[in-house]
């Protein structure tokens, strides 16, 4: 059994307005997903002012989302999320994954909703997720431009796991990462043409390249812990589907496969599906962009258990 790695994560966002907001509603994706070797021991989201309505439920992609509505005027909104997460998944080992060619995988993706093809995904809902991840989305449009970029990694008969590793390395080597900015519909194209972009753009570029070759690829948002600095950051990466092997996670902003330093908040077709903070405020004007701060630290099992009690009871 893989020994667990524990993290304490705090994600705080503070938004000010030039004049009071009259009403607002939104969706918060600030609770890490459970499953796939990721266990959430405790999670809490604090909002000031307290929403008039709050509902927590899974969205279409299975992410744990908090939906809020505020009807009283306010000129400042502060959101703070805390979580204690344990990771027990095994870091990807290319040698142990199915050595299916990318052509075989593309064929499986095309036929995944057929009677026989559904078996490759394991269930109808999983097959739908694969089929959806092959298509274009609001921020990722497969095209010949991306297919030409992808082609050198897709040599005939090459195992998809090798393609995934090389493609992530090529994106990382092609795009100079700049500080996080808003996700835009041209981010992947801009990153490819100008060789610069955000971690979001790098992930979108890999998705566009993979989908242009007929593969299923999805976008993930979450946190990455830097072992050298001992600090964490909001991050984005991607995953590719392999029949019989599930989803292989790669980090196209750094190159290579995702390891135990990554905590997933959620996944979807692109960044628009999994923005940590998304909503509409009426009757006001933003006083600049929100101030966002993420802290992440590694824990031992005992400290993690103690902090989890504090998060669950609000006594931290």
PDB file of C-alpha atoms in Angstrom:
ATOM      1  CA  UNK A   1       0.000   0.000   0.000  1.00  0.00           C
ATOM      2  CA  UNK A   2       1.320   3.441  -0.964  1.00  0.00           C
ATOM      3  CA  UNK A   3       2.230   5.601   2.009  1.00  0.00           C
ATOM      4  CA  UNK A   4       0.097   8.726   2.224  1.00  0.00           C
ATOM      5  CA  UNK A   5       1.322  12.279   1.593  1.00  0.00           C
ATOM      6  CA  UNK A   6      -0.627  14.971   3.448  1.00  0.00           C
ATOM      7  CA  UNK A   7      -1.171  18.639   2.616  1.00  0.00           C
ATOM      8  CA  UNK A   8      -2.916  21.548   4.330  1.00  0.00           C
ATOM      9  CA  UNK A   9      -4.239  24.024   1.746  1.00  0.00           C
ATOM     10  CA  UNK A  10      -5.707  27.501   2.218  1.00  0.00           C
ATOM     11  CA  UNK A  11      -7.127  29.401  -0.750  1.00  0.00           C
ATOM     12  CA  UNK A  12      -8.250  32.980  -0.048  1.00  0.00           C
ATOM     13  CA  UNK A  13      -9.811  35.478  -2.476  1.00  0.00           C
ATOM     14  CA  UNK A  14     -10.695  39.078  -1.628  1.00  0.00           C
ATOM     15  CA  UNK A  15     -12.717  41.184  -4.094  1.00  0.00           C
ATOM     16  CA  UNK A  16     -13.529  44.867  -3.559  1.00  0.00           C
ATOM     17  CA  UNK A  17     -16.065  46.978  -5.473  1.00  0.00           C
ATOM     18  CA  UNK A  18     -16.231  50.705  -6.246  1.00  0.00           C
ATOM     19  CA  UNK A  19     -19.867  50.818  -5.147  1.00  0.00           C
ATOM     20  CA  UNK A  20     -22.071  48.256  -3.394  1.00  0.00           C
ATOM     21  CA  UNK A  21     -23.193  45.132  -5.211  1.00  0.00           C
ATOM     22  CA  UNK A  22     -26.988  44.846  -5.152  1.00  0.00           C
ATOM     23  CA  UNK A  23     -27.140  41.081  -5.761  1.00  0.00           C
ATOM     24  CA  UNK A  24     -24.886  38.288  -6.946  1.00  0.00           C
ATOM     25  CA  UNK A  25     -24.669  34.596  -7.562  1.00  0.00           C
ATOM     26  CA  UNK A  26     -21.796  32.281  -8.343  1.00  0.00           C
ATOM     27  CA  UNK A  27     -20.123  28.900  -8.226  1.00  0.00           C
ATOM     28  CA  UNK A  28     -17.051  28.117  -6.155  1.00  0.00           C
ATOM     29  CA  UNK A  29     -14.814  25.169  -7.007  1.00  0.00           C
ATOM     30  CA  UNK A  30     -12.638  25.192  -3.900  1.00  0.00           C
ATOM     31  CA  UNK A  31     -13.151  21.706  -2.436  1.00  0.00           C
ATOM     32  CA  UNK A  32     -10.659  19.118  -3.780  1.00  0.00           C
ATOM     33  CA  UNK A  33     -12.074  16.035  -5.494  1.00  0.00           C
ATOM     34  CA  UNK A  34     -12.084  12.742  -3.672  1.00  0.00           C
ATOM     35  CA  UNK A  35     -11.108   9.491  -5.372  1.00  0.00           C
ATOM     36  CA  UNK A  36      -8.340   8.259  -7.612  1.00  0.00           C
ATOM     37  CA  UNK A  37      -5.862   8.100  -4.745  1.00  0.00           C
ATOM     38  CA  UNK A  38      -6.912  11.484  -3.348  1.00  0.00           C
ATOM     39  CA  UNK A  39      -8.738  11.607  -0.006  1.00  0.00           C
ATOM     40  CA  UNK A  40     -10.205  14.771   1.497  1.00  0.00           C
ATOM     41  CA  UNK A  41     -10.042  14.479   5.295  1.00  0.00           C
ATOM     42  CA  UNK A  42     -11.685  17.865   5.884  1.00  0.00           C
ATOM     43  CA  UNK A  43     -12.783  20.874   3.873  1.00  0.00           C
ATOM     44  CA  UNK A  44     -14.535  24.133   4.719  1.00  0.00           C
ATOM     45  CA  UNK A  45     -15.462  27.234   2.725  1.00  0.00           C
ATOM     46  CA  UNK A  46     -16.042  30.514   4.583  1.00  0.00           C
ATOM     47  CA  UNK A  47     -17.742  33.460   2.853  1.00  0.00           C
ATOM     48  CA  UNK A  48     -18.061  37.044   4.127  1.00  0.00           C
ATOM     49  CA  UNK A  49     -20.742  38.339   3.862  1.00  0.00           C
ATOM     50  CA  UNK A  50     -22.570  35.062   4.422  1.00  0.00           C
ATOM     51  CA  UNK A  51     -24.680  34.170   1.350  1.00  0.00           C
ATOM     52  CA  UNK A  52     -28.448  34.159   1.636  1.00  0.00           C
ATOM     53  CA  UNK A  53     -28.424  30.793  -0.097  1.00  0.00           C
ATOM     54  CA  UNK A  54     -25.692  28.199  -0.311  1.00  0.00           C
ATOM     55  CA  UNK A  55     -25.817  24.726  -1.827  1.00  0.00           C
ATOM     56  CA  UNK A  56     -23.059  22.150  -2.191  1.00  0.00           C
ATOM     57  CA  UNK A  57     -23.413  19.520  -4.884  1.00  0.00           C
ATOM     58  CA  UNK A  58     -21.503  17.740  -7.609  1.00  0.00           C
ATOM     59  CA  UNK A  59     -21.536  19.371 -11.021  1.00  0.00           C
ATOM     60  CA  UNK A  60     -21.833  17.596 -14.380  1.00  0.00           C
ATOM     61  CA  UNK A  61     -18.188  16.459 -14.225  1.00  0.00           C
ATOM     62  CA  UNK A  62     -18.446  15.201 -10.648  1.00  0.00           C
ATOM     63  CA  UNK A  63     -16.576  18.137  -9.097  1.00  0.00           C
ATOM     64  CA  UNK A  64     -17.689  19.297  -5.652  1.00  0.00           C
ATOM     65  CA  UNK A  65     -19.081  22.789  -6.233  1.00  0.00           C
ATOM     66  CA  UNK A  66     -20.531  25.384  -3.876  1.00  0.00           C
ATOM     67  CA  UNK A  67     -23.306  27.481  -5.399  1.00  0.00           C
ATOM     68  CA  UNK A  68     -24.087  30.782  -3.671  1.00  0.00           C
ATOM     69  CA  UNK A  69     -26.566  33.659  -3.929  1.00  0.00           C
ATOM     70  CA  UNK A  70     -26.310  37.033  -2.172  1.00  0.00           C
ATOM     71  CA  UNK A  71     -29.247  39.458  -2.161  1.00  0.00           C
ATOM     72  CA  UNK A  72     -28.026  42.023   0.401  1.00  0.00           C
ATOM     73  CA  UNK A  73     -25.755  44.927  -0.678  1.00  0.00           C
ATOM     74  CA  UNK A  74     -22.017  44.580  -0.068  1.00  0.00           C
ATOM     75  CA  UNK A  75     -18.834  46.280  -1.285  1.00  0.00           C
ATOM     76  CA  UNK A  76     -16.339  43.568  -0.409  1.00  0.00           C
ATOM     77  CA  UNK A  77     -16.473  39.789  -0.775  1.00  0.00           C
ATOM     78  CA  UNK A  78     -13.981  37.542   0.975  1.00  0.00           C
ATOM     79  CA  UNK A  79     -13.879  33.800   0.343  1.00  0.00           C
ATOM     80  CA  UNK A  80     -11.582  31.432   2.213  1.00  0.00           C
ATOM     81  CA  UNK A  81     -11.304  27.676   1.661  1.00  0.00           C
ATOM     82  CA  UNK A  82      -9.352  25.247   3.831  1.00  0.00           C
ATOM     83  CA  UNK A  83      -8.724  21.572   3.173  1.00  0.00           C
ATOM     84  CA  UNK A  84      -6.669  18.679   4.487  1.00  0.00           C
ATOM     85  CA  UNK A  85      -5.874  16.230   1.707  1.00  0.00           C
ATOM     86  CA  UNK A  86      -4.095  12.878   1.624  1.00  0.00           C
ATOM     87  CA  UNK A  87      -2.570  11.520  -1.584  1.00  0.00           C
ATOM     88  CA  UNK A  88      -2.016   7.788  -1.943  1.00  0.00           C
ATOM     89  CA  UNK A  89      -2.076   7.399  -5.725  1.00  0.00           C
ATOM     90  CA  UNK A  90       0.970   5.953  -7.407  1.00  0.00           C
ATOM     91  CA  UNK A  91       2.969   8.335  -9.592  1.00  0.00           C
ATOM     92  CA  UNK A  92       2.582   7.206 -13.229  1.00  0.00           C
ATOM     93  CA  UNK A  93       5.023   4.542 -14.362  1.00  0.00           C
ATOM     94  CA  UNK A  94       5.074   4.500 -18.181  1.00  0.00           C
ATOM     95  CA  UNK A  95       6.534   0.985 -18.164  1.00  0.00           C
ATOM     96  CA  UNK A  96       3.520  -0.424 -16.301  1.00  0.00           C
ATOM     97  CA  UNK A  97       0.806   1.322 -18.347  1.00  0.00           C
ATOM     98  CA  UNK A  98      -0.850  -0.299 -21.401  1.00  0.00           C
ATOM     99  CA  UNK A  99       1.420   0.042 -24.446  1.00  0.00           C
ATOM    100  CA  UNK A 100      -1.437   0.739 -26.840  1.00  0.00           C
ATOM    101  CA  UNK A 101      -0.571   2.747 -29.919  1.00  0.00           C
ATOM    102  CA  UNK A 102      -2.047   6.207 -30.265  1.00  0.00           C
ATOM    103  CA  UNK A 103      -3.878   5.076 -33.426  1.00  0.00           C
ATOM    104  CA  UNK A 104      -5.517   2.220 -31.500  1.00  0.00           C
ATOM    105  CA  UNK A 105      -6.453   4.674 -28.748  1.00  0.00           C
ATOM    106  CA  UNK A 106      -7.938   7.171 -31.223  1.00  0.00           C
ATOM    107  CA  UNK A 107     -10.054   4.370 -32.684  1.00  0.00           C
ATOM    108  CA  UNK A 108     -11.225   3.390 -29.198  1.00  0.00           C
ATOM    109  CA  UNK A 109     -12.166   7.021 -28.512  1.00  0.00           C
ATOM    110  CA  UNK A 110     -14.184   7.228 -31.758  1.00  0.00           C
ATOM    111  CA  UNK A 111     -16.138   4.069 -30.909  1.00  0.00           C
ATOM    112  CA  UNK A 112     -16.358   4.452 -27.129  1.00  0.00           C
ATOM    113  CA  UNK A 113     -20.138   4.954 -27.245  1.00  0.00           C
ATOM    114  CA  UNK A 114     -20.719   1.825 -29.334  1.00  0.00           C
ATOM    115  CA  UNK A 115     -21.992  -1.288 -27.578  1.00  0.00           C
ATOM    116  CA  UNK A 116     -18.552  -2.900 -27.563  1.00  0.00           C
ATOM    117  CA  UNK A 117     -16.626   0.332 -27.102  1.00  0.00           C
ATOM    118  CA  UNK A 118     -18.285   1.241 -23.805  1.00  0.00           C
ATOM    119  CA  UNK A 119     -16.433  -1.664 -22.209  1.00  0.00           C
ATOM    120  CA  UNK A 120     -13.128   0.101 -22.804  1.00  0.00           C
ATOM    121  CA  UNK A 121     -14.223   2.922 -20.493  1.00  0.00           C
ATOM    122  CA  UNK A 122     -15.823   0.742 -17.808  1.00  0.00           C
ATOM    123  CA  UNK A 123     -19.297   2.317 -17.715  1.00  0.00           C
ATOM    124  CA  UNK A 124     -21.685   4.426 -19.768  1.00  0.00           C
ATOM    125  CA  UNK A 125     -20.965   7.569 -17.725  1.00  0.00           C
ATOM    126  CA  UNK A 126     -17.215   7.052 -18.117  1.00  0.00           C
ATOM    127  CA  UNK A 127     -17.684   6.498 -21.860  1.00  0.00           C
ATOM    128  CA  UNK A 128     -19.612   9.767 -22.128  1.00  0.00           C
ATOM    129  CA  UNK A 129     -16.757  11.574 -20.363  1.00  0.00           C
ATOM    130  CA  UNK A 130     -14.288  10.136 -22.869  1.00  0.00           C
ATOM    131  CA  UNK A 131     -16.462  11.021 -25.865  1.00  0.00           C
ATOM    132  CA  UNK A 132     -16.956  14.580 -24.628  1.00  0.00           C
ATOM    133  CA  UNK A 133     -13.226  15.055 -24.081  1.00  0.00           C
ATOM    134  CA  UNK A 134     -12.495  14.395 -27.756  1.00  0.00           C
ATOM    135  CA  UNK A 135     -14.604  17.353 -28.926  1.00  0.00           C
ATOM    136  CA  UNK A 136     -13.922  21.057 -29.130  1.00  0.00           C
ATOM    137  CA  UNK A 137     -14.951  23.255 -26.200  1.00  0.00           C
ATOM    138  CA  UNK A 138     -15.301  27.002 -25.523  1.00  0.00           C
ATOM    139  CA  UNK A 139     -11.559  27.523 -24.989  1.00  0.00           C
ATOM    140  CA  UNK A 140     -10.140  24.649 -27.065  1.00  0.00           C
ATOM    141  CA  UNK A 141     -10.844  24.318 -30.787  1.00  0.00           C
ATOM    142  CA  UNK A 142      -8.981  21.494 -32.572  1.00  0.00           C
ATOM    143  CA  UNK A 143      -7.503  22.665 -35.884  1.00  0.00           C
ATOM    144  CA  UNK A 144      -4.833  21.947 -38.476  1.00  0.00           C
ATOM    145  CA  UNK A 145      -2.569  24.440 -36.688  1.00  0.00           C
ATOM    146  CA  UNK A 146      -2.531  22.265 -33.580  1.00  0.00           C
ATOM    147  CA  UNK A 147      -2.376  19.044 -35.570  1.00  0.00           C
ATOM    148  CA  UNK A 148       0.818  20.231 -37.257  1.00  0.00           C
ATOM    149  CA  UNK A 149       2.309  21.048 -33.856  1.00  0.00           C
ATOM    150  CA  UNK A 150       1.343  17.625 -32.491  1.00  0.00           C
ATOM    151  CA  UNK A 151       2.437  15.534 -35.507  1.00  0.00           C
ATOM    152  CA  UNK A 152       6.162  15.060 -34.628  1.00  0.00           C
ATOM    153  CA  UNK A 153       5.182  13.261 -31.408  1.00  0.00           C
ATOM    154  CA  UNK A 154       2.636  11.000 -33.136  1.00  0.00           C
ATOM    155  CA  UNK A 155       4.851   8.674 -35.101  1.00  0.00           C
ATOM    156  CA  UNK A 156       3.073   5.592 -36.534  1.00  0.00           C
ATOM    157  CA  UNK A 157       2.545   2.798 -34.006  1.00  0.00           C
ATOM    158  CA  UNK A 158       3.959   4.757 -31.080  1.00  0.00           C
ATOM    159  CA  UNK A 159       2.460   3.908 -27.642  1.00  0.00           C
ATOM    160  CA  UNK A 160       0.193   6.667 -26.379  1.00  0.00           C
ATOM    161  CA  UNK A 161       1.957   6.804 -23.020  1.00  0.00           C
ATOM    162  CA  UNK A 162       5.185   7.747 -24.814  1.00  0.00           C
ATOM    163  CA  UNK A 163       3.321  10.298 -26.921  1.00  0.00           C
ATOM    164  CA  UNK A 164       1.819  11.872 -23.783  1.00  0.00           C
ATOM    165  CA  UNK A 165       5.180  12.242 -22.077  1.00  0.00           C
ATOM    166  CA  UNK A 166       6.909  13.722 -25.110  1.00  0.00           C
ATOM    167  CA  UNK A 167       4.050  16.055 -26.014  1.00  0.00           C
ATOM    168  CA  UNK A 168       4.003  17.509 -22.505  1.00  0.00           C
ATOM    169  CA  UNK A 169       7.757  18.053 -22.702  1.00  0.00           C
ATOM    170  CA  UNK A 170       7.450  19.743 -26.092  1.00  0.00           C
ATOM    171  CA  UNK A 171       4.741  22.131 -24.858  1.00  0.00           C
ATOM    172  CA  UNK A 172       6.856  22.957 -21.812  1.00  0.00           C
ATOM    173  CA  UNK A 173       9.840  23.645 -24.056  1.00  0.00           C
ATOM    174  CA  UNK A 174       7.796  25.743 -26.483  1.00  0.00           C
ATOM    175  CA  UNK A 175       5.886  28.008 -24.086  1.00  0.00           C
ATOM    176  CA  UNK A 176       7.538  30.410 -21.668  1.00  0.00           C
ATOM    177  CA  UNK A 177       5.252  30.609 -18.656  1.00  0.00           C
ATOM    178  CA  UNK A 178       4.157  34.065 -17.480  1.00  0.00           C
ATOM    179  CA  UNK A 179       2.099  34.937 -14.373  1.00  0.00           C
ATOM    180  CA  UNK A 180      -1.473  33.704 -14.276  1.00  0.00           C
ATOM    181  CA  UNK A 181      -3.980  35.688 -16.324  1.00  0.00           C
ATOM    182  CA  UNK A 182      -7.589  35.232 -17.320  1.00  0.00           C
ATOM    183  CA  UNK A 183      -8.341  32.289 -19.603  1.00  0.00           C
ATOM    184  CA  UNK A 184      -9.249  33.451 -23.096  1.00  0.00           C
ATOM    185  CA  UNK A 185     -10.561  31.697 -26.235  1.00  0.00           C
ATOM    186  CA  UNK A 186      -7.292  32.327 -28.124  1.00  0.00           C
ATOM    187  CA  UNK A 187      -4.926  31.287 -25.327  1.00  0.00           C
ATOM    188  CA  UNK A 188      -3.718  28.059 -26.952  1.00  0.00           C
ATOM    189  CA  UNK A 189      -3.147  29.716 -30.332  1.00  0.00           C
ATOM    190  CA  UNK A 190      -1.361  32.666 -28.754  1.00  0.00           C
ATOM    191  CA  UNK A 191       0.884  30.345 -26.740  1.00  0.00           C
ATOM    192  CA  UNK A 192       1.773  28.388 -29.882  1.00  0.00           C
ATOM    193  CA  UNK A 193       2.446  31.433 -32.084  1.00  0.00           C
ATOM    194  CA  UNK A 194       4.133  33.694 -29.536  1.00  0.00           C
ATOM    195  CA  UNK A 195       5.826  30.975 -27.440  1.00  0.00           C
ATOM    196  CA  UNK A 196       4.558  32.529 -24.211  1.00  0.00           C
ATOM    197  CA  UNK A 197       1.492  32.067 -22.025  1.00  0.00           C
ATOM    198  CA  UNK A 198       0.087  31.013 -18.687  1.00  0.00           C
ATOM    199  CA  UNK A 199      -0.116  27.516 -17.214  1.00  0.00           C
ATOM    200  CA  UNK A 200      -3.742  27.575 -18.413  1.00  0.00           C
ATOM    201  CA  UNK A 201      -2.604  28.280 -21.975  1.00  0.00           C
ATOM    202  CA  UNK A 202      -0.044  25.465 -21.851  1.00  0.00           C
ATOM    203  CA  UNK A 203      -2.724  23.011 -20.720  1.00  0.00           C
ATOM    204  CA  UNK A 204      -5.092  24.236 -23.441  1.00  0.00           C
ATOM    205  CA  UNK A 205      -2.351  23.858 -26.060  1.00  0.00           C
ATOM    206  CA  UNK A 206      -1.794  20.225 -25.104  1.00  0.00           C
ATOM    207  CA  UNK A 207      -5.557  19.593 -25.162  1.00  0.00           C
ATOM    208  CA  UNK A 208      -5.903  21.185 -28.586  1.00  0.00           C
ATOM    209  CA  UNK A 209      -2.981  19.154 -29.962  1.00  0.00           C
ATOM    210  CA  UNK A 210      -4.265  15.860 -28.544  1.00  0.00           C
ATOM    211  CA  UNK A 211      -7.868  16.412 -29.632  1.00  0.00           C
ATOM    212  CA  UNK A 212      -6.708  17.401 -33.113  1.00  0.00           C
ATOM    213  CA  UNK A 213      -5.206  13.898 -33.350  1.00  0.00           C
ATOM    214  CA  UNK A 214      -8.484  12.254 -32.277  1.00  0.00           C
ATOM    215  CA  UNK A 215      -7.619  11.652 -28.613  1.00  0.00           C
ATOM    216  CA  UNK A 216      -9.658  12.354 -25.477  1.00  0.00           C
ATOM    217  CA  UNK A 217      -8.034  14.973 -23.267  1.00  0.00           C
ATOM    218  CA  UNK A 218      -9.327  16.995 -20.345  1.00  0.00           C
ATOM    219  CA  UNK A 219      -8.268  20.007 -18.300  1.00  0.00           C
ATOM    220  CA  UNK A 220      -7.541  19.950 -14.566  1.00  0.00           C
ATOM    221  CA  UNK A 221      -7.229  22.755 -12.062  1.00  0.00           C
ATOM    222  CA  UNK A 222      -5.813  22.424  -8.581  1.00  0.00           C
ATOM    223  CA  UNK A 223      -2.641  23.004  -6.605  1.00  0.00           C
ATOM    224  CA  UNK A 224       1.001  22.102  -6.987  1.00  0.00           C
ATOM    225  CA  UNK A 225       3.477  21.879  -4.111  1.00  0.00           C
ATOM    226  CA  UNK A 226       7.064  22.943  -4.801  1.00  0.00           C
ATOM    227  CA  UNK A 227       9.383  20.718  -2.782  1.00  0.00           C
ATOM    228  CA  UNK A 228      12.317  23.114  -3.226  1.00  0.00           C
ATOM    229  CA  UNK A 229      10.574  26.191  -1.813  1.00  0.00           C
ATOM    230  CA  UNK A 230       8.127  24.409   0.476  1.00  0.00           C
ATOM    231  CA  UNK A 231       5.269  26.481  -0.956  1.00  0.00           C
ATOM    232  CA  UNK A 232       2.228  25.785  -3.091  1.00  0.00           C
ATOM    233  CA  UNK A 233       0.439  27.506  -5.946  1.00  0.00           C
ATOM    234  CA  UNK A 234      -2.742  27.378  -7.969  1.00  0.00           C
ATOM    235  CA  UNK A 235      -1.978  25.298 -11.027  1.00  0.00           C
ATOM    236  CA  UNK A 236      -3.410  23.678 -14.169  1.00  0.00           C
ATOM    237  CA  UNK A 237      -2.522  20.535 -16.098  1.00  0.00           C
ATOM    238  CA  UNK A 238      -4.080  17.963 -18.445  1.00  0.00           C
ATOM    239  CA  UNK A 239      -4.854  14.271 -18.783  1.00  0.00           C
ATOM    240  CA  UNK A 240      -5.190  11.841 -21.699  1.00  0.00           C
ATOM    241  CA  UNK A 241      -7.360   8.730 -21.771  1.00  0.00           C
ATOM    242  CA  UNK A 242      -5.848   5.304 -22.402  1.00  0.00           C
ATOM    243  CA  UNK A 243      -8.165   2.279 -22.846  1.00  0.00           C
ATOM    244  CA  UNK A 244      -7.604  -0.043 -19.904  1.00  0.00           C
ATOM    245  CA  UNK A 245      -5.277   2.461 -18.228  1.00  0.00           C
ATOM    246  CA  UNK A 246      -7.615   5.295 -17.303  1.00  0.00           C
ATOM    247  CA  UNK A 247      -6.487   8.909 -17.460  1.00  0.00           C
ATOM    248  CA  UNK A 248      -2.775   9.754 -17.583  1.00  0.00           C
ATOM    249  CA  UNK A 249      -2.012  13.129 -15.998  1.00  0.00           C
ATOM    250  CA  UNK A 250       0.735  15.303 -17.477  1.00  0.00           C
ATOM    251  CA  UNK A 251       1.930  18.825 -16.704  1.00  0.00           C
ATOM    252  CA  UNK A 252       2.525  20.668 -19.998  1.00  0.00           C
ATOM    253  CA  UNK A 253       3.820  23.800 -18.265  1.00  0.00           C
ATOM    254  CA  UNK A 254       6.687  21.874 -16.666  1.00  0.00           C
ATOM    255  CA  UNK A 255       6.953  18.756 -18.831  1.00  0.00           C
ATOM    256  CA  UNK A 256       6.443  15.149 -17.751  1.00  0.00           C
ATOM    257  CA  UNK A 257       3.933  13.253 -15.666  1.00  0.00           C
ATOM    258  CA  UNK A 258       2.040  14.472 -12.603  1.00  0.00           C
ATOM    259  CA  UNK A 259       3.270  13.118  -9.261  1.00  0.00           C
ATOM    260  CA  UNK A 260       2.276  13.337  -5.590  1.00  0.00           C
ATOM    261  CA  UNK A 261       2.839  17.098  -5.461  1.00  0.00           C
ATOM    262  CA  UNK A 262      -0.449  17.779  -7.279  1.00  0.00           C
ATOM    263  CA  UNK A 263      -3.881  18.133  -5.660  1.00  0.00           C
ATOM    264  CA  UNK A 264      -6.840  18.242  -8.053  1.00  0.00           C
ATOM    265  CA  UNK A 265      -9.780  20.552  -7.415  1.00  0.00           C
ATOM    266  CA  UNK A 266     -11.651  19.372 -10.479  1.00  0.00           C
ATOM    267  CA  UNK A 267     -11.610  18.624 -14.180  1.00  0.00           C
ATOM    268  CA  UNK A 268     -13.616  19.465 -17.267  1.00  0.00           C
ATOM    269  CA  UNK A 269     -13.397  20.241 -20.982  1.00  0.00           C
ATOM    270  CA  UNK A 270     -11.265  23.352 -20.402  1.00  0.00           C
ATOM    271  CA  UNK A 271     -10.637  26.095 -17.835  1.00  0.00           C
ATOM    272  CA  UNK A 272     -14.122  27.544 -18.239  1.00  0.00           C
ATOM    273  CA  UNK A 273     -15.626  24.383 -16.677  1.00  0.00           C
ATOM    274  CA  UNK A 274     -13.397  24.511 -13.599  1.00  0.00           C
ATOM    275  CA  UNK A 275     -12.719  28.135 -12.696  1.00  0.00           C
ATOM    276  CA  UNK A 276     -12.226  28.196  -8.893  1.00  0.00           C
ATOM    277  CA  UNK A 277     -14.354  31.362  -8.669  1.00  0.00           C
ATOM    278  CA  UNK A 278     -17.063  32.138 -11.188  1.00  0.00           C
ATOM    279  CA  UNK A 279     -20.134  34.352 -10.909  1.00  0.00           C
ATOM    280  CA  UNK A 280     -22.091  37.503 -11.708  1.00  0.00           C
ATOM    281  CA  UNK A 281     -22.453  40.647  -9.565  1.00  0.00           C
ATOM    282  CA  UNK A 282     -25.126  43.242 -10.350  1.00  0.00           C
ATOM    283  CA  UNK A 283     -25.158  47.001  -9.849  1.00  0.00           C
ATOM    284  CA  UNK A 284     -21.456  47.521  -9.242  1.00  0.00           C
ATOM    285  CA  UNK A 285     -17.992  47.973 -10.696  1.00  0.00           C
ATOM    286  CA  UNK A 286     -14.904  46.003  -9.774  1.00  0.00           C
ATOM    287  CA  UNK A 287     -12.157  47.880  -7.946  1.00  0.00           C
ATOM    288  CA  UNK A 288      -9.401  45.925  -9.682  1.00  0.00           C
ATOM    289  CA  UNK A 289      -8.876  42.184  -9.890  1.00  0.00           C
ATOM    290  CA  UNK A 290      -9.405  39.993  -6.819  1.00  0.00           C
ATOM    291  CA  UNK A 291      -6.497  39.482  -4.467  1.00  0.00           C
ATOM    292  CA  UNK A 292      -5.834  35.737  -4.382  1.00  0.00           C
ATOM    293  CA  UNK A 293      -3.508  33.954  -1.981  1.00  0.00           C
ATOM    294  CA  UNK A 294      -2.785  30.232  -1.840  1.00  0.00           C
ATOM    295  CA  UNK A 295      -0.789  28.560   0.912  1.00  0.00           C
ATOM    296  CA  UNK A 296       0.079  24.876   0.913  1.00  0.00           C
ATOM    297  CA  UNK A 297       2.254  22.913   3.282  1.00  0.00           C
ATOM    298  CA  UNK A 298       3.261  19.324   3.772  1.00  0.00           C
ATOM    299  CA  UNK A 299       2.100  17.550   6.939  1.00  0.00           C
ATOM    300  CA  UNK A 300       2.781  14.426   8.911  1.00  0.00           C
ATOM    301  CA  UNK A 301      -0.138  12.024   9.579  1.00  0.00           C
ATOM    302  CA  UNK A 302      -0.660  13.128  13.205  1.00  0.00           C
ATOM    303  CA  UNK A 303      -0.650  16.827  12.446  1.00  0.00           C
ATOM    304  CA  UNK A 304      -2.983  16.213   9.508  1.00  0.00           C
ATOM    305  CA  UNK A 305      -5.460  14.378  11.754  1.00  0.00           C
ATOM    306  CA  UNK A 306      -5.366  17.164  14.326  1.00  0.00           C
ATOM    307  CA  UNK A 307      -5.834  19.930  11.756  1.00  0.00           C
ATOM    308  CA  UNK A 308      -8.650  18.025  10.067  1.00  0.00           C
ATOM    309  CA  UNK A 309     -10.635  18.065  13.310  1.00  0.00           C
ATOM    310  CA  UNK A 310     -10.121  21.818  13.557  1.00  0.00           C
ATOM    311  CA  UNK A 311     -11.295  22.394   9.966  1.00  0.00           C
ATOM    312  CA  UNK A 312     -14.380  20.218  10.437  1.00  0.00           C
ATOM    313  CA  UNK A 313     -15.392  21.815  13.753  1.00  0.00           C
ATOM    314  CA  UNK A 314     -14.347  25.376  12.947  1.00  0.00           C
ATOM    315  CA  UNK A 315     -12.039  25.482  15.962  1.00  0.00           C
ATOM    316  CA  UNK A 316      -8.820  26.053  14.001  1.00  0.00           C
TER     317      UNK A 316
END
